[in-house]
Amino acid sequence: MKRILVTGGTVFVSKYVAKYFKAKNYEVYVLNRGTRQQVENVNLICADRNNLKACLVNYSFDAVIDVCAYNQKDITNILDALGEFKDYIFISSSAVYPETNEQPFSEDQKIGLNSIWGKYGADKVEAEEYLLSRVPNAYILRPPYLYGPMQNLYREPFVFECALKNRKFYIPNDGKMKLQFFHVEDLCKVIEKILEKHPKDHILNVGNAEAVDINTFVELCYEAVGAPLEKVYVTNHDNQRDYFSFYNYEYILDVSRQNELLPKQKNLFDGLKESYEWYKDNSYEVARKGYMEFIKQNFE
């Protein structure tokens, strides 16, 4: 039985990862402050990653799956506190690619500041570079928009909420801007393949091979809810983040390396249906934003 440490373990990706690997009969440890409900039958190491002291030094892990590191300090704190471990897998972000890079973004391109993502992306760059300076054989995964059950960000849940309320949906411009997604279960499958096969490439873009435009994404969300959709196209407002879940920024990742490990990804509609089924009973876990209020005040 492999022993793994998952940083976090109580919200969206880290929670799903902990649950997935527990179901696969891994011995799962989670590192968090113990302020939220834990996944059943995992081992809690109750601590703040900024004040770990000696809480990890006596453990040995086959793998550390670091979902919650956002900057170099987060990586430093974990590495300084860990005892023995074999593999380190860091969930980074596609935000590390400057928007000036040629698309689709590939792992061989330079990384650096992206003006859309700002500090978030810059901090992820520093975290990646520092991790590799300390653990040269670490694996780094760079996803686009993650989705699926346990989603606490107001992305597909916002569209679900509009559908449940039989609202028109306000779409930026012509709705043809493309979005690239990746289901959280597929992320777990890639991690599992890495632990099994230890591929030669240690930096991997991960994501669906096919991107979809905004029109299609919204249509699939409404279809998952089973609600009729009436679209309204917004062409006279500059900042689509005032009323829509995604920035006005289209980018595509080259996922060729990932496809060698996971040739097929979950169908987007099936994944959105899973996300909706979870949302129906857990909508209180979603961190809402003021999109609905903005629409009511400005468009209706």
mmCIF file of C-alpha atoms in Angstrom:
data_model
loop_
_atom_site.group_PDB
_atom_site.id
_atom_site.type_symbol
_atom_site.label_atom_id
_atom_site.label_comp_id
_atom_site.label_asym_id
_atom_site.label_seq_id
_atom_site.Cartn_x
_atom_site.Cartn_y
_atom_site.Cartn_z
ATOM 1 C CA MET A 1 0.000 0.000 0.000
ATOM 2 C CA LYS A 2 1.481 3.337 -1.079
ATOM 3 C CA ARG A 3 1.470 6.163 1.430
ATOM 4 C CA ILE A 4 0.776 9.629 0.050
ATOM 5 C CA LEU A 5 0.499 13.102 1.517
ATOM 6 C CA VAL A 6 -2.040 15.499 0.028
ATOM 7 C CA THR A 7 -1.744 19.139 0.973
ATOM 8 C CA GLY A 8 -5.171 20.493 1.800
ATOM 9 C CA GLY A 9 -7.747 17.754 1.431
ATOM 10 C CA THR A 10 -10.908 19.672 2.284
ATOM 11 C CA VAL A 11 -11.741 21.850 -0.760
ATOM 12 C CA PHE A 12 -12.329 20.992 -4.430
ATOM 13 C CA VAL A 13 -9.153 19.641 -6.071
ATOM 14 C CA SER A 14 -7.299 18.572 -2.933
ATOM 15 C CA LYS A 15 -10.454 17.043 -1.474
ATOM 16 C CA TYR A 16 -11.177 15.148 -4.680
ATOM 17 C CA VAL A 17 -7.562 13.940 -4.871
ATOM 18 C CA ALA A 18 -7.671 12.647 -1.291
ATOM 19 C CA LYS A 19 -10.977 10.864 -1.892
ATOM 20 C CA TYR A 20 -9.839 9.403 -5.221
ATOM 21 C CA PHE A 21 -6.640 7.886 -3.887
ATOM 22 C CA LYS A 22 -8.340 6.613 -0.749
ATOM 23 C CA ALA A 23 -10.787 4.748 -2.998
ATOM 24 C CA LYS A 24 -7.768 3.293 -4.813
ATOM 25 C CA ASN A 25 -6.529 1.822 -1.516
ATOM 26 C CA TYR A 26 -3.675 4.237 -0.997
ATOM 27 C CA GLU A 27 -2.822 5.165 2.568
ATOM 28 C CA VAL A 28 -3.791 8.822 2.392
ATOM 29 C CA TYR A 29 -2.592 11.555 4.732
ATOM 30 C CA VAL A 30 -3.918 15.103 4.429
ATOM 31 C CA LEU A 31 -2.241 18.221 5.741
ATOM 32 C CA ASN A 32 -4.585 21.009 6.770
ATOM 33 C CA ARG A 33 -5.645 23.070 9.770
ATOM 34 C CA GLY A 34 -8.566 20.837 10.690
ATOM 35 C CA THR A 35 -11.151 23.583 10.349
ATOM 36 C CA ARG A 36 -13.331 21.803 7.769
ATOM 37 C CA GLN A 37 -14.927 18.401 7.472
ATOM 38 C CA GLN A 38 -12.387 15.772 6.438
ATOM 39 C CA VAL A 39 -12.670 13.049 3.813
ATOM 40 C CA GLU A 40 -13.643 9.792 5.504
ATOM 41 C CA ASN A 41 -10.895 7.355 6.489
ATOM 42 C CA VAL A 42 -7.930 9.573 5.666
ATOM 43 C CA ASN A 43 -5.251 10.418 8.197
ATOM 44 C CA LEU A 44 -5.243 14.046 9.266
ATOM 45 C CA ILE A 45 -1.993 15.829 10.044
ATOM 46 C CA CYS A 46 -3.417 18.938 11.644
ATOM 47 C CA ALA A 47 -1.113 21.889 11.031
ATOM 48 C CA ASP A 48 -0.707 25.161 9.154
ATOM 49 C CA ARG A 49 1.788 24.755 6.310
ATOM 50 C CA ASN A 50 3.298 28.079 7.366
ATOM 51 C CA ASN A 51 4.067 26.721 10.840
ATOM 52 C CA LEU A 52 4.841 23.027 10.441
ATOM 53 C CA LYS A 53 7.646 22.686 12.988
ATOM 54 C CA ALA A 54 8.380 18.941 13.372
ATOM 55 C CA CYS A 55 4.962 17.566 12.461
ATOM 56 C CA LEU A 56 6.153 15.836 9.250
ATOM 57 C CA VAL A 57 9.712 14.847 9.987
ATOM 58 C CA ASN A 58 8.924 11.387 11.330
ATOM 59 C CA TYR A 59 6.772 10.372 8.359
ATOM 60 C CA SER A 60 7.901 8.791 5.117
ATOM 61 C CA PHE A 61 5.784 9.088 1.986
ATOM 62 C CA ASP A 62 5.831 7.416 -1.392
ATOM 63 C CA ALA A 63 4.495 10.649 -2.844
ATOM 64 C CA VAL A 64 3.636 14.197 -1.895
ATOM 65 C CA ILE A 65 0.802 15.626 -3.973
ATOM 66 C CA ASP A 66 1.014 19.359 -3.426
ATOM 67 C CA VAL A 67 -2.258 20.899 -4.516
ATOM 68 C CA CYS A 68 -2.214 24.004 -2.344
ATOM 69 C CA ALA A 69 1.175 25.639 -2.951
ATOM 70 C CA TYR A 70 0.772 29.075 -4.490
ATOM 71 C CA ASN A 71 4.252 30.547 -4.094
ATOM 72 C CA GLN A 72 7.869 29.803 -3.260
ATOM 73 C CA LYS A 73 7.294 30.162 0.477
ATOM 74 C CA ASP A 74 4.656 27.428 0.395
ATOM 75 C CA ILE A 75 7.122 25.052 -1.276
ATOM 76 C CA THR A 76 9.929 26.017 1.089
ATOM 77 C CA ASN A 77 7.833 25.354 4.174
ATOM 78 C CA ILE A 78 6.865 21.854 3.044
ATOM 79 C CA LEU A 79 10.309 20.806 1.851
ATOM 80 C CA ASP A 80 11.989 22.069 5.020
ATOM 81 C CA ALA A 81 9.543 20.087 7.154
ATOM 82 C CA LEU A 82 9.358 16.803 5.250
ATOM 83 C CA GLY A 83 11.102 13.617 6.243
ATOM 84 C CA GLU A 84 11.628 10.963 3.565
ATOM 85 C CA PHE A 85 9.628 10.998 0.338
ATOM 86 C CA LYS A 86 10.053 9.481 -3.113
ATOM 87 C CA ASP A 87 7.931 11.509 -5.530
ATOM 88 C CA TYR A 88 6.748 15.107 -5.411
ATOM 89 C CA ILE A 89 3.912 16.170 -7.698
ATOM 90 C CA PHE A 90 3.056 19.865 -7.775
ATOM 91 C CA ILE A 91 -0.244 21.076 -9.232
ATOM 92 C CA SER A 92 0.860 24.330 -10.817
ATOM 93 C CA SER A 93 -1.102 26.262 -13.447
ATOM 94 C CA SER A 94 -1.171 27.201 -17.107
ATOM 95 C CA ALA A 95 -0.994 30.793 -15.819
ATOM 96 C CA VAL A 96 2.805 30.418 -15.894
ATOM 97 C CA TYR A 97 2.834 30.973 -19.686
ATOM 98 C CA PRO A 98 3.113 34.607 -20.838
ATOM 99 C CA GLU A 99 0.242 35.499 -23.138
ATOM 100 C CA THR A 100 2.848 36.584 -25.709
ATOM 101 C CA ASN A 101 3.961 32.961 -26.236
ATOM 102 C CA GLU A 102 2.933 31.223 -29.417
ATOM 103 C CA GLN A 103 -0.124 29.011 -29.000
ATOM 104 C CA PRO A 104 -0.789 26.260 -28.253
ATOM 105 C CA PHE A 105 1.444 26.682 -25.210
ATOM 106 C CA SER A 106 3.953 23.855 -24.869
ATOM 107 C CA GLU A 107 6.082 22.750 -21.951
ATOM 108 C CA ASP A 108 9.277 23.727 -23.769
ATOM 109 C CA GLN A 109 8.299 27.384 -23.973
ATOM 110 C CA LYS A 110 9.571 30.009 -21.561
ATOM 111 C CA ILE A 111 7.486 30.755 -18.496
ATOM 112 C CA GLY A 112 7.046 34.153 -16.907
ATOM 113 C CA LEU A 113 4.649 36.968 -16.142
ATOM 114 C CA ASN A 114 1.232 36.798 -17.747
ATOM 115 C CA SER A 115 -0.575 40.145 -17.523
ATOM 116 C CA ILE A 116 -3.986 38.464 -17.295
ATOM 117 C CA TRP A 117 -3.149 36.342 -14.263
ATOM 118 C CA GLY A 118 -0.694 38.785 -12.691
ATOM 119 C CA LYS A 119 0.705 37.855 -9.285
ATOM 120 C CA TYR A 120 -1.010 34.450 -9.215
ATOM 121 C CA GLY A 121 0.885 33.296 -12.296
ATOM 122 C CA ALA A 122 4.148 34.955 -11.262
ATOM 123 C CA ASP A 123 4.002 33.237 -7.859
ATOM 124 C CA LYS A 124 3.411 29.869 -9.526
ATOM 125 C CA VAL A 125 6.483 30.461 -11.702
ATOM 126 C CA GLU A 126 8.609 31.093 -8.619
ATOM 127 C CA ALA A 127 7.163 28.033 -6.898
ATOM 128 C CA GLU A 128 7.985 25.806 -9.896
ATOM 129 C CA GLU A 129 11.525 27.090 -10.256
ATOM 130 C CA TYR A 130 12.282 26.773 -6.561
ATOM 131 C CA LEU A 131 10.825 23.267 -6.362
ATOM 132 C CA LEU A 132 13.003 22.077 -9.243
ATOM 133 C CA SER A 133 16.075 23.643 -7.624
ATOM 134 C CA ARG A 134 15.435 21.549 -4.516
ATOM 135 C CA VAL A 135 13.822 18.443 -6.057
ATOM 136 C CA PRO A 136 15.042 18.122 -9.678
ATOM 137 C CA ASN A 137 12.960 14.987 -10.261
ATOM 138 C CA ALA A 138 9.697 16.542 -9.105
ATOM 139 C CA TYR A 139 6.707 16.434 -11.461
ATOM 140 C CA ILE A 140 4.842 19.612 -12.343
ATOM 141 C CA LEU A 141 1.333 19.631 -13.832
ATOM 142 C CA ARG A 142 -0.065 22.724 -15.542
ATOM 143 C CA PRO A 143 -3.854 22.564 -15.937
ATOM 144 C CA PRO A 144 -6.240 25.014 -17.611
ATOM 145 C CA TYR A 145 -9.687 25.443 -15.997
ATOM 146 C CA LEU A 146 -10.371 22.538 -13.652
ATOM 147 C CA TYR A 147 -13.979 21.477 -13.169
ATOM 148 C CA GLY A 148 -16.065 18.669 -11.745
ATOM 149 C CA PRO A 149 -17.693 17.572 -8.482
ATOM 150 C CA MET A 150 -16.664 19.571 -5.388
ATOM 151 C CA GLN A 151 -16.128 22.685 -7.516
ATOM 152 C CA ASN A 152 -16.233 25.590 -5.089
ATOM 153 C CA LEU A 153 -15.341 28.319 -7.604
ATOM 154 C CA TYR A 154 -18.194 30.217 -9.235
ATOM 155 C CA ARG A 155 -17.564 28.960 -12.755
ATOM 156 C CA GLU A 156 -19.929 26.222 -13.951
ATOM 157 C CA PRO A 157 -21.935 26.651 -10.698
ATOM 158 C CA PHE A 158 -22.807 30.195 -11.823
ATOM 159 C CA VAL A 159 -24.209 28.867 -15.089
ATOM 160 C CA PHE A 160 -26.062 26.095 -13.226
ATOM 161 C CA GLU A 161 -27.612 28.685 -10.917
ATOM 162 C CA CYS A 162 -28.802 30.775 -13.838
ATOM 163 C CA ALA A 163 -30.292 27.679 -15.453
ATOM 164 C CA LEU A 164 -32.058 26.616 -12.253
ATOM 165 C CA LYS A 165 -33.604 30.080 -12.003
ATOM 166 C CA ASN A 166 -34.677 29.952 -15.669
ATOM 167 C CA ARG A 167 -32.669 33.087 -16.369
ATOM 168 C CA LYS A 168 -31.427 34.317 -19.691
ATOM 169 C CA PHE A 169 -27.685 33.916 -19.975
ATOM 170 C CA TYR A 170 -25.539 36.907 -20.855
ATOM 171 C CA ILE A 171 -22.664 35.910 -23.124
ATOM 172 C CA PRO A 172 -19.649 38.086 -23.895
ATOM 173 C CA ASN A 173 -19.401 39.323 -27.491
ATOM 174 C CA ASP A 174 -20.273 36.544 -29.963
ATOM 175 C CA GLY A 175 -19.552 33.663 -27.570
ATOM 176 C CA LYS A 176 -16.864 32.218 -29.820
ATOM 177 C CA MET A 177 -13.960 32.630 -27.404
ATOM 178 C CA LYS A 178 -12.605 29.176 -26.591
ATOM 179 C CA LEU A 179 -12.096 27.686 -23.137
ATOM 180 C CA GLN A 180 -10.048 24.616 -22.258
ATOM 181 C CA PHE A 181 -11.148 22.441 -19.339
ATOM 182 C CA PHE A 182 -9.905 19.416 -17.430
ATOM 183 C CA HIS A 183 -11.989 17.206 -15.185
ATOM 184 C CA VAL A 184 -10.606 16.716 -11.691
ATOM 185 C CA GLU A 185 -10.931 12.931 -12.031
ATOM 186 C CA ASP A 186 -8.750 13.008 -15.147
ATOM 187 C CA LEU A 187 -6.215 15.028 -13.165
ATOM 188 C CA CYS A 188 -6.166 12.238 -10.590
ATOM 189 C CA LYS A 189 -5.733 9.642 -13.320
ATOM 190 C CA VAL A 190 -2.691 11.490 -14.676
ATOM 191 C CA ILE A 191 -1.204 11.630 -11.180
ATOM 192 C CA GLU A 192 -1.842 7.917 -10.789
ATOM 193 C CA LYS A 193 -0.138 7.175 -14.119
ATOM 194 C CA ILE A 194 2.871 9.247 -13.083
ATOM 195 C CA LEU A 195 3.203 7.284 -9.853
ATOM 196 C CA GLU A 196 2.952 4.009 -11.783
ATOM 197 C CA LYS A 197 5.139 4.769 -14.801
ATOM 198 C CA HIS A 198 7.425 7.656 -13.826
ATOM 199 C CA PRO A 199 7.492 9.159 -17.338
ATOM 200 C CA LYS A 200 10.666 10.809 -18.572
ATOM 201 C CA ASP A 201 8.951 14.183 -18.994
ATOM 202 C CA HIS A 202 8.577 15.877 -15.618
ATOM 203 C CA ILE A 203 6.585 18.926 -16.722
ATOM 204 C CA LEU A 204 3.205 18.227 -18.289
ATOM 205 C CA ASN A 205 0.401 20.395 -19.542
ATOM 206 C CA VAL A 206 -2.850 18.666 -18.678
ATOM 207 C CA GLY A 207 -6.254 19.360 -20.191
ATOM 208 C CA ASN A 208 -8.894 18.192 -22.614
ATOM 209 C CA ALA A 209 -7.509 17.737 -26.083
ATOM 210 C CA GLU A 210 -10.480 19.698 -27.433
ATOM 211 C CA ALA A 211 -11.383 23.219 -26.336
ATOM 212 C CA VAL A 212 -14.955 24.535 -26.569
ATOM 213 C CA ASP A 213 -16.297 28.013 -27.130
ATOM 214 C CA ILE A 214 -18.381 29.918 -24.599
ATOM 215 C CA ASN A 215 -21.587 29.191 -26.501
ATOM 216 C CA THR A 216 -21.009 25.448 -26.275
ATOM 217 C CA PHE A 217 -19.972 25.559 -22.623
ATOM 218 C CA VAL A 218 -23.121 27.441 -21.597
ATOM 219 C CA GLU A 219 -25.323 25.194 -23.750
ATOM 220 C CA LEU A 220 -23.882 22.077 -22.095
ATOM 221 C CA CYS A 221 -24.358 23.527 -18.604
ATOM 222 C CA TYR A 222 -28.029 24.309 -19.283
ATOM 223 C CA GLU A 223 -28.464 20.862 -20.840
ATOM 224 C CA ALA A 224 -26.951 19.272 -17.719
ATOM 225 C CA VAL A 225 -29.562 21.087 -15.620
ATOM 226 C CA GLY A 226 -32.319 20.272 -18.112
ATOM 227 C CA ALA A 227 -33.335 23.910 -18.578
ATOM 228 C CA PRO A 228 -34.129 25.878 -21.756
ATOM 229 C CA LEU A 229 -31.500 28.431 -22.736
ATOM 230 C CA GLU A 230 -32.061 31.943 -24.035
ATOM 231 C CA LYS A 231 -28.823 33.747 -24.863
ATOM 232 C CA VAL A 232 -28.222 37.474 -24.737
ATOM 233 C CA TYR A 233 -24.994 38.681 -26.341
ATOM 234 C CA VAL A 234 -23.234 41.554 -24.596
ATOM 235 C CA THR A 235 -21.264 43.683 -27.040
ATOM 236 C CA ASN A 236 -21.135 47.045 -25.271
ATOM 237 C CA HIS A 237 -19.353 46.279 -21.996
ATOM 238 C CA ASP A 238 -15.571 46.102 -21.720
ATOM 239 C CA ASN A 239 -15.035 43.901 -18.662
ATOM 240 C CA GLN A 240 -16.722 40.535 -19.065
ATOM 241 C CA ARG A 241 -15.599 39.493 -15.580
ATOM 242 C CA ASP A 242 -18.291 41.804 -14.230
ATOM 243 C CA TYR A 243 -20.949 39.341 -15.368
ATOM 244 C CA PHE A 244 -19.184 36.156 -16.541
ATOM 245 C CA SER A 245 -16.976 33.580 -14.832
ATOM 246 C CA PHE A 246 -13.963 33.749 -17.147
ATOM 247 C CA TYR A 247 -11.532 36.432 -18.278
ATOM 248 C CA ASN A 248 -11.522 37.706 -21.845
ATOM 249 C CA TYR A 249 -8.496 35.579 -22.586
ATOM 250 C CA GLU A 250 -8.327 32.651 -24.969
ATOM 251 C CA TYR A 251 -5.448 30.223 -24.757
ATOM 252 C CA ILE A 252 -4.893 26.592 -25.635
ATOM 253 C CA LEU A 253 -2.416 24.107 -24.166
ATOM 254 C CA ASP A 254 -0.535 21.480 -26.128
ATOM 255 C CA VAL A 255 -1.328 18.304 -24.172
ATOM 256 C CA SER A 256 0.650 15.823 -26.282
ATOM 257 C CA ARG A 257 2.755 14.659 -23.328
ATOM 258 C CA GLN A 258 -0.322 14.077 -21.220
ATOM 259 C CA ASN A 259 -2.005 12.124 -24.003
ATOM 260 C CA GLU A 260 0.752 9.530 -23.873
ATOM 261 C CA LEU A 261 -0.408 8.765 -20.317
ATOM 262 C CA LEU A 262 -4.127 9.480 -20.708
ATOM 263 C CA PRO A 263 -5.186 9.251 -24.357
ATOM 264 C CA LYS A 264 -8.882 9.860 -23.623
ATOM 265 C CA GLN A 265 -10.430 12.465 -21.357
ATOM 266 C CA LYS A 266 -13.886 12.589 -19.851
ATOM 267 C CA ASN A 267 -16.544 13.929 -22.197
ATOM 268 C CA LEU A 268 -17.282 17.537 -21.211
ATOM 269 C CA PHE A 269 -21.043 17.063 -20.987
ATOM 270 C CA ASP A 270 -20.646 13.979 -18.801
ATOM 271 C CA GLY A 271 -18.246 15.884 -16.574
ATOM 272 C CA LEU A 272 -20.565 18.879 -16.294
ATOM 273 C CA LYS A 273 -23.435 16.545 -15.447
ATOM 274 C CA GLU A 274 -21.358 15.115 -12.591
ATOM 275 C CA SER A 275 -20.506 18.615 -11.449
ATOM 276 C CA TYR A 276 -24.184 19.597 -11.489
ATOM 277 C CA GLU A 277 -25.286 16.503 -9.558
ATOM 278 C CA TRP A 278 -22.823 17.453 -6.816
ATOM 279 C CA TYR A 279 -23.838 21.121 -6.940
ATOM 280 C CA LYS A 280 -27.518 20.346 -6.395
ATOM 281 C CA ASP A 281 -26.821 19.110 -2.865
ATOM 282 C CA ASN A 282 -23.776 21.223 -2.045
ATOM 283 C CA SER A 283 -24.393 24.673 -3.498
ATOM 284 C CA TYR A 284 -23.642 26.219 -0.098
ATOM 285 C CA GLU A 285 -19.970 25.292 -0.575
ATOM 286 C CA VAL A 286 -19.594 27.528 -3.628
ATOM 287 C CA ALA A 287 -17.923 30.933 -3.195
ATOM 288 C CA ARG A 288 -20.338 33.177 -5.033
ATOM 289 C CA LYS A 289 -19.505 36.440 -6.779
ATOM 290 C CA GLY A 290 -21.699 39.376 -7.734
ATOM 291 C CA TYR A 291 -22.343 38.476 -11.364
ATOM 292 C CA MET A 292 -26.087 38.125 -10.920
ATOM 293 C CA GLU A 293 -26.411 41.459 -9.146
ATOM 294 C CA PHE A 294 -24.370 43.217 -11.829
ATOM 295 C CA ILE A 295 -26.573 41.766 -14.564
ATOM 296 C CA LYS A 296 -29.761 42.855 -12.805
ATOM 297 C CA GLN A 297 -28.459 46.383 -12.293
ATOM 298 C CA ASN A 298 -26.886 46.919 -15.698
ATOM 299 C CA PHE A 299 -28.519 44.689 -18.304
ATOM 300 C CA GLU A 300 -32.099 44.113 -17.209
#
